[in-house]
PDB file of C-alpha atoms in Angstrom:
ATOM      1  CA  MET A   1    -223.663-185.701  55.955  1.00  0.00           C
ATOM      2  CA  GLN A   2    -226.340-186.579  58.357  1.00  0.00           C
ATOM      3  CA  HIS A   3    -224.386-189.720  60.077  1.00  0.00           C
ATOM      4  CA  ALA A   4    -221.374-187.034  60.462  1.00  0.00           C
ATOM      5  CA  LEU A   5    -223.438-184.565  62.321  1.00  0.00           C
ATOM      6  CA  THR A   6    -225.356-187.437  64.591  1.00  0.00           C
ATOM      7  CA  ARG A   7    -221.694-188.436  65.306  1.00  0.00           C
ATOM      8  CA  LEU A   8    -220.304-184.604  66.316  1.00  0.00           C
ATOM      9  CA  ILE A   9    -223.509-184.249  68.337  1.00  0.00           C
ATOM     10  CA  PHE A  10    -222.987-187.385  70.331  1.00  0.00           C
ATOM     11  CA  PHE A  11    -219.635-186.682  70.959  1.00  0.00           C
ATOM     12  CA  ALA A  12    -220.430-183.306  71.986  1.00  0.00           C
ATOM     13  CA  LEU A  13    -222.628-184.896  74.744  1.00  0.00           C
ATOM     14  CA  ILE A  14    -220.826-187.825  75.491  1.00  0.00           C
ATOM     15  CA  GLY A  15    -219.516-186.688  78.791  1.00  0.00           C
ATOM     16  CA  LEU A  16    -222.898-185.831  80.077  1.00  0.00           C
ATOM     17  CA  ALA A  17    -224.347-189.090  78.718  1.00  0.00           C
ATOM     18  CA  LEU A  18    -221.711-191.131  80.558  1.00  0.00           C
ATOM     19  CA  ILE A  19    -222.843-189.660  83.728  1.00  0.00           C
ATOM     20  CA  SER A  20    -220.932-190.879  86.650  1.00  0.00           C
ATOM     21  CA  THR A  21    -221.170-190.234  90.578  1.00  0.00           C
ATOM     22  CA  ALA A  22    -219.131-187.069  90.305  1.00  0.00           C
ATOM     23  CA  ALA A  23    -221.865-185.033  88.992  1.00  0.00           C
ATOM     24  CA  VAL A  24    -220.898-181.824  86.720  1.00  0.00           C
ATOM     25  CA  ALA A  25    -220.810-178.721  89.350  1.00  0.00           C
ATOM     26  CA  GLN A  26    -223.847-176.464  89.147  1.00  0.00           C
ATOM     27  CA  GLN A  27    -225.653-178.851  86.532  1.00  0.00           C
ATOM     28  CA  SER A  28    -228.412-181.230  86.744  1.00  0.00           C
ATOM     29  CA  TYR A  29    -227.176-184.678  87.613  1.00  0.00           C
ATOM     30  CA  CYS A  30    -230.002-187.367  86.072  1.00  0.00           C
ATOM     31  CA  SER A  31    -229.550-190.873  86.765  1.00  0.00           C
ATOM     32  CA  SER A  32    -231.530-193.583  88.635  1.00  0.00           C
ATOM     33  CA  ASP A  33    -228.811-193.887  91.240  1.00  0.00           C
ATOM     34  CA  GLY A  34    -230.334-194.374  94.435  1.00  0.00           C
ATOM     35  CA  GLN A  35    -233.707-194.409  93.224  1.00  0.00           C
ATOM     36  CA  PRO A  36    -236.095-197.399  93.907  1.00  0.00           C
ATOM     37  CA  THR A  37    -236.649-200.118  91.222  1.00  0.00           C
ATOM     38  CA  PRO A  38    -240.306-200.180  89.754  1.00  0.00           C
ATOM     39  CA  SER A  39    -242.125-203.506  90.845  1.00  0.00           C
ATOM     40  CA  ALA A  40    -243.902-203.065  87.851  1.00  0.00           C
ATOM     41  CA  VAL A  41    -244.637-201.241  84.512  1.00  0.00           C
ATOM     42  CA  LEU A  42    -247.898-200.312  83.335  1.00  0.00           C
ATOM     43  CA  GLU A  43    -248.220-199.456  79.522  1.00  0.00           C
ATOM     44  CA  ARG A  44    -250.773-197.641  78.203  1.00  0.00           C
ATOM     45  CA  PHE A  45    -251.222-197.340  74.485  1.00  0.00           C
ATOM     46  CA  MET A  46    -253.737-195.049  72.419  1.00  0.00           C
ATOM     47  CA  ASP A  47    -254.488-194.266  68.814  1.00  0.00           C
ATOM     48  CA  ALA A  48    -253.217-190.875  67.808  1.00  0.00           C
ATOM     49  CA  ASP A  49    -256.987-190.520  66.642  1.00  0.00           C
ATOM     50  CA  CYS A  50    -258.473-191.095  70.179  1.00  0.00           C
ATOM     51  CA  VAL A  51    -258.608-188.003  71.804  1.00  0.00           C
ATOM     52  CA  ALA A  52    -261.007-189.211  74.432  1.00  0.00           C
ATOM     53  CA  CYS A  53    -258.234-191.810  75.282  1.00  0.00           C
ATOM     54  CA  TRP A  54    -256.062-188.884  76.404  1.00  0.00           C
ATOM     55  CA  LYS A  55    -258.485-187.113  78.141  1.00  0.00           C
ATOM     56  CA  ASP A  56    -259.966-190.109  79.857  1.00  0.00           C
ATOM     57  CA  ALA A  57    -260.277-189.460  83.680  1.00  0.00           C
ATOM     58  CA  HIS A  58    -260.472-193.248  84.667  1.00  0.00           C
ATOM     59  CA  ALA A  59    -257.280-194.166  82.667  1.00  0.00           C
ATOM     60  CA  PRO A  60    -255.639-197.246  84.131  1.00  0.00           C
ATOM     61  CA  ARG A  61    -253.343-196.127  87.193  1.00  0.00           C
ATOM     62  CA  PRO A  62    -250.138-197.657  88.386  1.00  0.00           C
ATOM     63  CA  ALA A  63    -249.957-198.629  91.987  1.00  0.00           C
ATOM     64  CA  ALA A  64    -247.805-198.014  94.347  1.00  0.00           C
ATOM     65  CA  GLY A  65    -244.150-198.580  93.412  1.00  0.00           C
ATOM     66  CA  GLU A  66    -245.144-199.106  89.813  1.00  0.00           C
ATOM     67  CA  ILE A  67    -244.443-196.724  86.956  1.00  0.00           C
ATOM     68  CA  ALA A  68    -246.777-196.217  84.283  1.00  0.00           C
ATOM     69  CA  LEU A  69    -245.587-195.403  80.371  1.00  0.00           C
ATOM     70  CA  ASP A  70    -247.792-193.584  77.770  1.00  0.00           C
ATOM     71  CA  TRP A  71    -247.362-194.773  74.410  1.00  0.00           C
ATOM     72  CA  VAL A  72    -249.335-192.877  70.896  1.00  0.00           C
ATOM     73  CA  THR A  73    -249.340-194.872  67.996  1.00  0.00           C
ATOM     74  CA  PRO A  74    -249.615-193.421  64.208  1.00  0.00           C
ATOM     75  CA  GLY A  75    -253.390-193.542  63.787  1.00  0.00           C
ATOM     76  CA  PRO A  76    -254.926-194.581  60.159  1.00  0.00           C
ATOM     77  CA  HIS A  77    -254.957-191.127  59.314  1.00  0.00           C
ATOM     78  CA  GLY A  78    -251.553-190.329  59.529  1.00  0.00           C
ATOM     79  CA  ASP A  79    -250.539-186.657  60.304  1.00  0.00           C
ATOM     80  CA  ASP A  80    -253.941-185.727  60.056  1.00  0.00           C
ATOM     81  CA  ALA A  81    -254.508-187.447  63.267  1.00  0.00           C
ATOM     82  CA  PRO A  82    -255.349-185.191  66.145  1.00  0.00           C
ATOM     83  CA  MET A  83    -252.686-186.292  68.135  1.00  0.00           C
ATOM     84  CA  SER A  84    -250.394-187.213  65.341  1.00  0.00           C
ATOM     85  CA  ALA A  85    -247.634-184.604  66.952  1.00  0.00           C
ATOM     86  CA  ILE A  86    -247.013-187.040  69.896  1.00  0.00           C
ATOM     87  CA  ALA A  87    -247.198-190.317  68.057  1.00  0.00           C
ATOM     88  CA  THR A  88    -244.235-192.315  67.604  1.00  0.00           C
ATOM     89  CA  ARG A  89    -243.527-195.356  65.222  1.00  0.00           C
ATOM     90  CA  ASP A  90    -241.579-196.906  68.533  1.00  0.00           C
ATOM     91  CA  ALA A  91    -245.049-197.292  69.932  1.00  0.00           C
ATOM     92  CA  ASP A  92    -245.728-199.559  67.103  1.00  0.00           C
ATOM     93  CA  GLU A  93    -242.393-201.422  67.321  1.00  0.00           C
ATOM     94  CA  ARG A  94    -243.351-201.905  71.335  1.00  0.00           C
ATOM     95  CA  LEU A  95    -246.792-203.318  70.491  1.00  0.00           C
ATOM     96  CA  ARG A  96    -245.059-205.858  68.295  1.00  0.00           C
ATOM     97  CA  SER A  97    -242.678-206.676  70.949  1.00  0.00           C
ATOM     98  CA  LEU A  98    -245.523-207.554  73.074  1.00  0.00           C
ATOM     99  CA  ALA A  99    -247.543-209.416  70.370  1.00  0.00           C
ATOM    100  CA  LEU A 100    -250.393-206.525  70.729  1.00  0.00           C
ATOM    101  CA  SER A 101    -252.272-204.200  68.624  1.00  0.00           C
ATOM    102  CA  VAL A 102    -254.315-200.918  69.390  1.00  0.00           C
ATOM    103  CA  PRO A 103    -257.668-201.081  67.220  1.00  0.00           C
ATOM    104  CA  ALA A 104    -258.127-197.733  65.388  1.00  0.00           C
ATOM    105  CA  GLY A 105    -259.646-194.611  67.665  1.00  0.00           C
ATOM    106  CA  SER A 106    -259.102-196.584  71.038  1.00  0.00           C
ATOM    107  CA  ALA A 107    -256.918-197.466  74.036  1.00  0.00           C
ATOM    108  CA  ILE A 108    -255.259-200.791  75.321  1.00  0.00           C
ATOM    109  CA  LYS A 109    -252.917-201.293  78.525  1.00  0.00           C
ATOM    110  CA  HIS A 110    -250.226-204.028  79.442  1.00  0.00           C
ATOM    111  CA  HIS A 111    -249.313-204.580  82.782  1.00  0.00           C
ATOM    112  CA  ALA A 112    -246.372-206.452  83.796  1.00  0.00           C
ATOM    113  CA  SER A 113    -244.323-207.387  86.926  1.00  0.00           C
ATOM    114  CA  ILE A 114    -240.701-207.385  87.235  1.00  0.00           C
ATOM    115  CA  SER A 115    -239.187-210.721  87.628  1.00  0.00           C
ATOM    116  CA  LYS A 116    -237.241-211.236  90.890  1.00  0.00           C
ATOM    117  CA  PRO A 117    -234.639-210.806  91.659  1.00  0.00           C
ATOM    118  CA  ALA A 118    -234.471-207.891  89.706  1.00  0.00           C
ATOM    119  CA  LEU A 119    -231.319-206.962  87.555  1.00  0.00           C
ATOM    120  CA  ALA A 120    -229.361-203.855  88.519  1.00  0.00           C
ATOM    121  CA  LEU A 121    -230.180-201.667  85.353  1.00  0.00           C
ATOM    122  CA  ARG A 122    -229.253-198.456  85.127  1.00  0.00           C
ATOM    123  CA  VAL A 123    -230.060-195.189  82.872  1.00  0.00           C
ATOM    124  CA  ALA A 124    -228.737-191.567  82.992  1.00  0.00           C
ATOM    125  CA  ARG A 125    -228.797-188.576  80.875  1.00  0.00           C
ATOM    126  CA  GLY A 126    -227.085-185.451  80.219  1.00  0.00           C
ATOM    127  CA  LEU A 127    -228.258-181.789  79.365  1.00  0.00           C
ATOM    128  CA  PRO A 128    -230.248-180.922  76.509  1.00  0.00           C
ATOM    129  CA  PHE A 129    -227.908-179.610  73.525  1.00  0.00           C
ATOM    130  CA  ASN A 130    -229.170-178.297  70.289  1.00  0.00           C
ATOM    131  CA  ASP A 131    -232.766-180.543  70.193  1.00  0.00           C
ATOM    132  CA  TYR A 132    -230.472-183.830  71.263  1.00  0.00           C
ATOM    133  CA  ILE A 133    -229.675-185.248  74.604  1.00  0.00           C
ATOM    134  CA  GLY A 134    -227.074-187.616  75.696  1.00  0.00           C
ATOM    135  CA  ALA A 135    -228.362-190.530  77.459  1.00  0.00           C
ATOM    136  CA  SER A 136    -226.983-194.061  78.425  1.00  0.00           C
ATOM    137  CA  ILE A 137    -228.268-197.722  79.701  1.00  0.00           C
ATOM    138  CA  GLY A 138    -226.038-200.481  81.635  1.00  0.00           C
ATOM    139  CA  LEU A 139    -225.765-203.470  83.226  1.00  0.00           C
ATOM    140  CA  THR A 140    -223.563-204.656  85.947  1.00  0.00           C
ATOM    141  CA  PRO A 141    -222.121-207.051  86.087  1.00  0.00           C
ATOM    142  CA  ALA A 142    -222.458-208.891  82.368  1.00  0.00           C
ATOM    143  CA  THR A 143    -222.954-212.501  83.957  1.00  0.00           C
ATOM    144  CA  ALA A 144    -226.463-210.982  85.184  1.00  0.00           C
ATOM    145  CA  LEU A 145    -227.637-212.177  81.847  1.00  0.00           C
ATOM    146  CA  ARG A 146    -225.863-215.499  81.916  1.00  0.00           C
ATOM    147  CA  GLY A 147    -228.001-218.168  80.644  1.00  0.00           C
ATOM    148  CA  LYS A 148    -231.161-215.583  79.584  1.00  0.00           C
ATOM    149  CA  GLY A 149    -230.142-215.712  75.939  1.00  0.00           C
ATOM    150  CA  LYS A 150    -231.178-212.881  73.600  1.00  0.00           C
ATOM    151  CA  VAL A 151    -232.655-209.807  75.716  1.00  0.00           C
ATOM    152  CA  SER A 152    -233.852-206.544  74.358  1.00  0.00           C
ATOM    153  CA  ALA A 153    -232.927-203.324  76.269  1.00  0.00           C
ATOM    154  CA  TRP A 154    -235.081-200.250  75.836  1.00  0.00           C
ATOM    155  CA  LEU A 155    -233.886-196.813  76.321  1.00  0.00           C
ATOM    156  CA  LEU A 156    -236.841-194.863  76.768  1.00  0.00           C
ATOM    157  CA  LEU A 157    -236.558-190.729  76.815  1.00  0.00           C
ATOM    158  CA  VAL A 158    -240.016-189.656  78.628  1.00  0.00           C
ATOM    159  CA  GLU A 159    -241.884-186.479  79.116  1.00  0.00           C
ATOM    160  CA  THR A 160    -243.522-186.568  82.340  1.00  0.00           C
ATOM    161  CA  LEU A 161    -246.824-184.676  82.237  1.00  0.00           C
ATOM    162  CA  PRO A 162    -248.533-183.616  85.634  1.00  0.00           C
ATOM    163  CA  ALA A 163    -252.539-184.146  85.624  1.00  0.00           C
ATOM    164  CA  GLY A 164    -254.086-181.083  84.201  1.00  0.00           C
ATOM    165  CA  THR A 165    -251.173-180.723  81.668  1.00  0.00           C
ATOM    166  CA  GLU A 166    -251.706-180.561  77.860  1.00  0.00           C
ATOM    167  CA  GLY A 167    -255.619-181.700  78.621  1.00  0.00           C
ATOM    168  CA  THR A 168    -254.520-185.158  80.462  1.00  0.00           C
ATOM    169  CA  PRO A 169    -256.287-185.617  83.467  1.00  0.00           C
ATOM    170  CA  VAL A 170    -253.954-187.967  85.041  1.00  0.00           C
ATOM    171  CA  GLU A 171    -250.118-187.697  85.183  1.00  0.00           C
ATOM    172  CA  ARG A 172    -248.528-189.391  82.214  1.00  0.00           C
ATOM    173  CA  ASN A 173    -245.009-190.360  80.972  1.00  0.00           C
ATOM    174  CA  LEU A 174    -245.130-189.920  77.639  1.00  0.00           C
ATOM    175  CA  VAL A 175    -242.606-191.857  75.473  1.00  0.00           C
ATOM    176  CA  ARG A 176    -240.811-189.452  73.222  1.00  0.00           C
ATOM    177  CA  ASN A 177    -238.137-191.478  71.916  1.00  0.00           C
ATOM    178  CA  ALA A 178    -236.846-195.146  72.091  1.00  0.00           C
ATOM    179  CA  LEU A 179    -233.415-196.864  71.488  1.00  0.00           C
ATOM    180  CA  ILE A 180    -233.943-200.409  71.015  1.00  0.00           C
ATOM    181  CA  LEU A 181    -230.603-202.838  71.784  1.00  0.00           C
ATOM    182  CA  ASP A 182    -230.479-206.621  71.282  1.00  0.00           C
ATOM    183  CA  TRP A 183    -227.823-207.998  74.076  1.00  0.00           C
ATOM    184  CA  ASP A 184    -226.982-211.610  73.760  1.00  0.00           C
ATOM    185  CA  SER A 185    -225.512-213.397  76.716  1.00  0.00           C
ATOM    186  CA  LYS A 186    -224.036-215.979  74.472  1.00  0.00           C
ATOM    187  CA  THR A 187    -221.550-213.611  72.728  1.00  0.00           C
ATOM    188  CA  GLY A 188    -221.368-211.209  75.896  1.00  0.00           C
ATOM    189  CA  PRO A 189    -220.536-207.715  76.058  1.00  0.00           C
ATOM    190  CA  ARG A 190    -217.611-205.884  74.906  1.00  0.00           C
ATOM    191  CA  PRO A 191    -215.020-205.875  76.347  1.00  0.00           C
ATOM    192  CA  ALA A 192    -215.058-209.029  77.685  1.00  0.00           C
ATOM    193  CA  GLY A 193    -213.955-209.894  81.561  1.00  0.00           C
ATOM    194  CA  ALA A 194    -214.613-210.598  84.636  1.00  0.00           C
ATOM    195  CA  THR A 195    -215.782-206.426  85.177  1.00  0.00           C
ATOM    196  CA  ALA A 196    -217.497-206.499  81.846  1.00  0.00           C
ATOM    197  CA  ARG A 197    -220.799-204.465  81.926  1.00  0.00           C
ATOM    198  CA  TRP A 198    -223.650-204.496  79.175  1.00  0.00           C
ATOM    199  CA  PHE A 199    -223.442-200.454  78.416  1.00  0.00           C
ATOM    200  CA  GLU A 200    -224.711-198.007  75.533  1.00  0.00           C
ATOM    201  CA  ALA A 201    -224.416-194.527  75.303  1.00  0.00           C
ATOM    202  CA  ARG A 202    -226.292-192.575  72.169  1.00  0.00           C
ATOM    203  CA  SER A 203    -227.585-188.984  71.609  1.00  0.00           C
ATOM    204  CA  MET A 204    -230.978-189.113  71.211  1.00  0.00           C
ATOM    205  CA  GLN A 205    -232.935-186.362  69.428  1.00  0.00           C
ATOM    206  CA  ILE A 206    -235.691-184.443  71.608  1.00  0.00           C
ATOM    207  CA  ALA A 207    -239.310-184.545  69.755  1.00  0.00           C
ATOM    208  CA  ASP A 208    -240.673-180.924  68.551  1.00  0.00           C
ATOM    209  CA  GLY A 209    -242.877-179.438  71.406  1.00  0.00           C
ATOM    210  CA  ALA A 210    -241.450-181.848  74.502  1.00  0.00           C
ATOM    211  CA  ASP A 211    -240.365-179.599  77.489  1.00  0.00           C
ATOM    212  CA  PRO A 212    -236.507-180.241  78.208  1.00  0.00           C
ATOM    213  CA  LYS A 213    -237.212-179.656  81.936  1.00  0.00           C
ATOM    214  CA  ARG A 214    -239.722-182.409  82.301  1.00  0.00           C
ATOM    215  CA  LEU A 215    -237.489-185.193  80.232  1.00  0.00           C
ATOM    216  CA  ARG A 216    -236.571-188.497  82.141  1.00  0.00           C
ATOM    217  CA  MET A 217    -235.038-191.416  81.116  1.00  0.00           C
ATOM    218  CA  VAL A 218    -236.672-194.937  81.730  1.00  0.00           C
ATOM    219  CA  GLY A 219    -234.697-198.225  80.965  1.00  0.00           C
ATOM    220  CA  LEU A 220    -236.498-201.682  80.250  1.00  0.00           C
ATOM    221  CA  LEU A 221    -235.112-205.060  79.945  1.00  0.00           C
ATOM    222  CA  GLN A 222    -237.112-208.094  78.748  1.00  0.00           C
ATOM    223  CA  ASP A 223    -236.512-211.424  77.284  1.00  0.00           C
ATOM    224  CA  ALA A 224    -237.458-213.264  74.214  1.00  0.00           C
ATOM    225  CA  HIS A 225    -240.623-213.951  76.056  1.00  0.00           C
ATOM    226  CA  GLY A 226    -241.460-210.705  76.649  1.00  0.00           C
ATOM    227  CA  HIS A 227    -240.928-211.014  80.460  1.00  0.00           C
ATOM    228  CA  LEU A 228    -239.609-208.058  82.590  1.00  0.00           C
ATOM    229  CA  LEU A 229    -236.240-208.704  83.928  1.00  0.00           C
ATOM    230  CA  ALA A 230    -235.421-204.970  85.185  1.00  0.00           C
ATOM    231  CA  ALA A 231    -236.622-201.535  85.119  1.00  0.00           C
ATOM    232  CA  ALA A 232    -235.031-198.312  86.136  1.00  0.00           C
ATOM    233  CA  VAL A 233    -235.716-194.294  86.271  1.00  0.00           C
ATOM    234  CA  SER A 234    -233.575-191.529  86.386  1.00  0.00           C
ATOM    235  CA  HIS A 235    -234.105-188.773  88.553  1.00  0.00           C
ATOM    236  CA  CYS A 236    -232.821-185.356  88.283  1.00  0.00           C
ATOM    237  CA  ALA A 237    -231.161-183.838  91.328  1.00  0.00           C
ATOM    238  CA  ALA A 238    -229.314-180.456  91.144  1.00  0.00           C
ATOM    239  CA  THR A 239    -225.566-180.601  92.206  1.00  0.00           C
ATOM    240  CA  HIS A 240    -223.590-178.086  94.483  1.00  0.00           C
TER     241      HIS A 240
END
């Protein structure tokens, strides 16, 4: 039943998730098209018990041209942790992919530059519908991954919180949900062919308490050694 419901929601949103350059009239168009590619990614991880980490005015900040991502890991106190409402198991998975861990009640950072030349990663999202949002990630051409073996594509649903919002003195891009994909250049994308691209579109659940107006997509592509190959950030622009 849950699987059928998810498929129903997905097909209701897929027209929005597969956003093309011809946006839907009078709706919000959100993709990374025309946006600058981040030069580096600063990831800030904090334990759900560490309220002081969230309120730290001296938290590491991204340099010009970089993007910061904020992950809250479930604390040892589980649902009783002060920030359990914004914690996600995806944060633990991200830490494992980077061979890192967050000590209880503390925060750590991870900074990585994008390998050159950056690959043409694209992300997009549609409009919220019944607590779900259609989103997509793609890489063109498919041959861009030739020789890179297995890579991981991370499609992140991020809520951007301006400084002074929800008790944070610095702007945060709080990761609310994540889709993790394994792309293997040896097997190739489907369909195959000279014009093939790596592409995935899914419906993603919006976390309780997230403000849909502040949501955007971030895409990351990394190789088996954790090196960042690409990053993309969506921007929403009103259409006419």
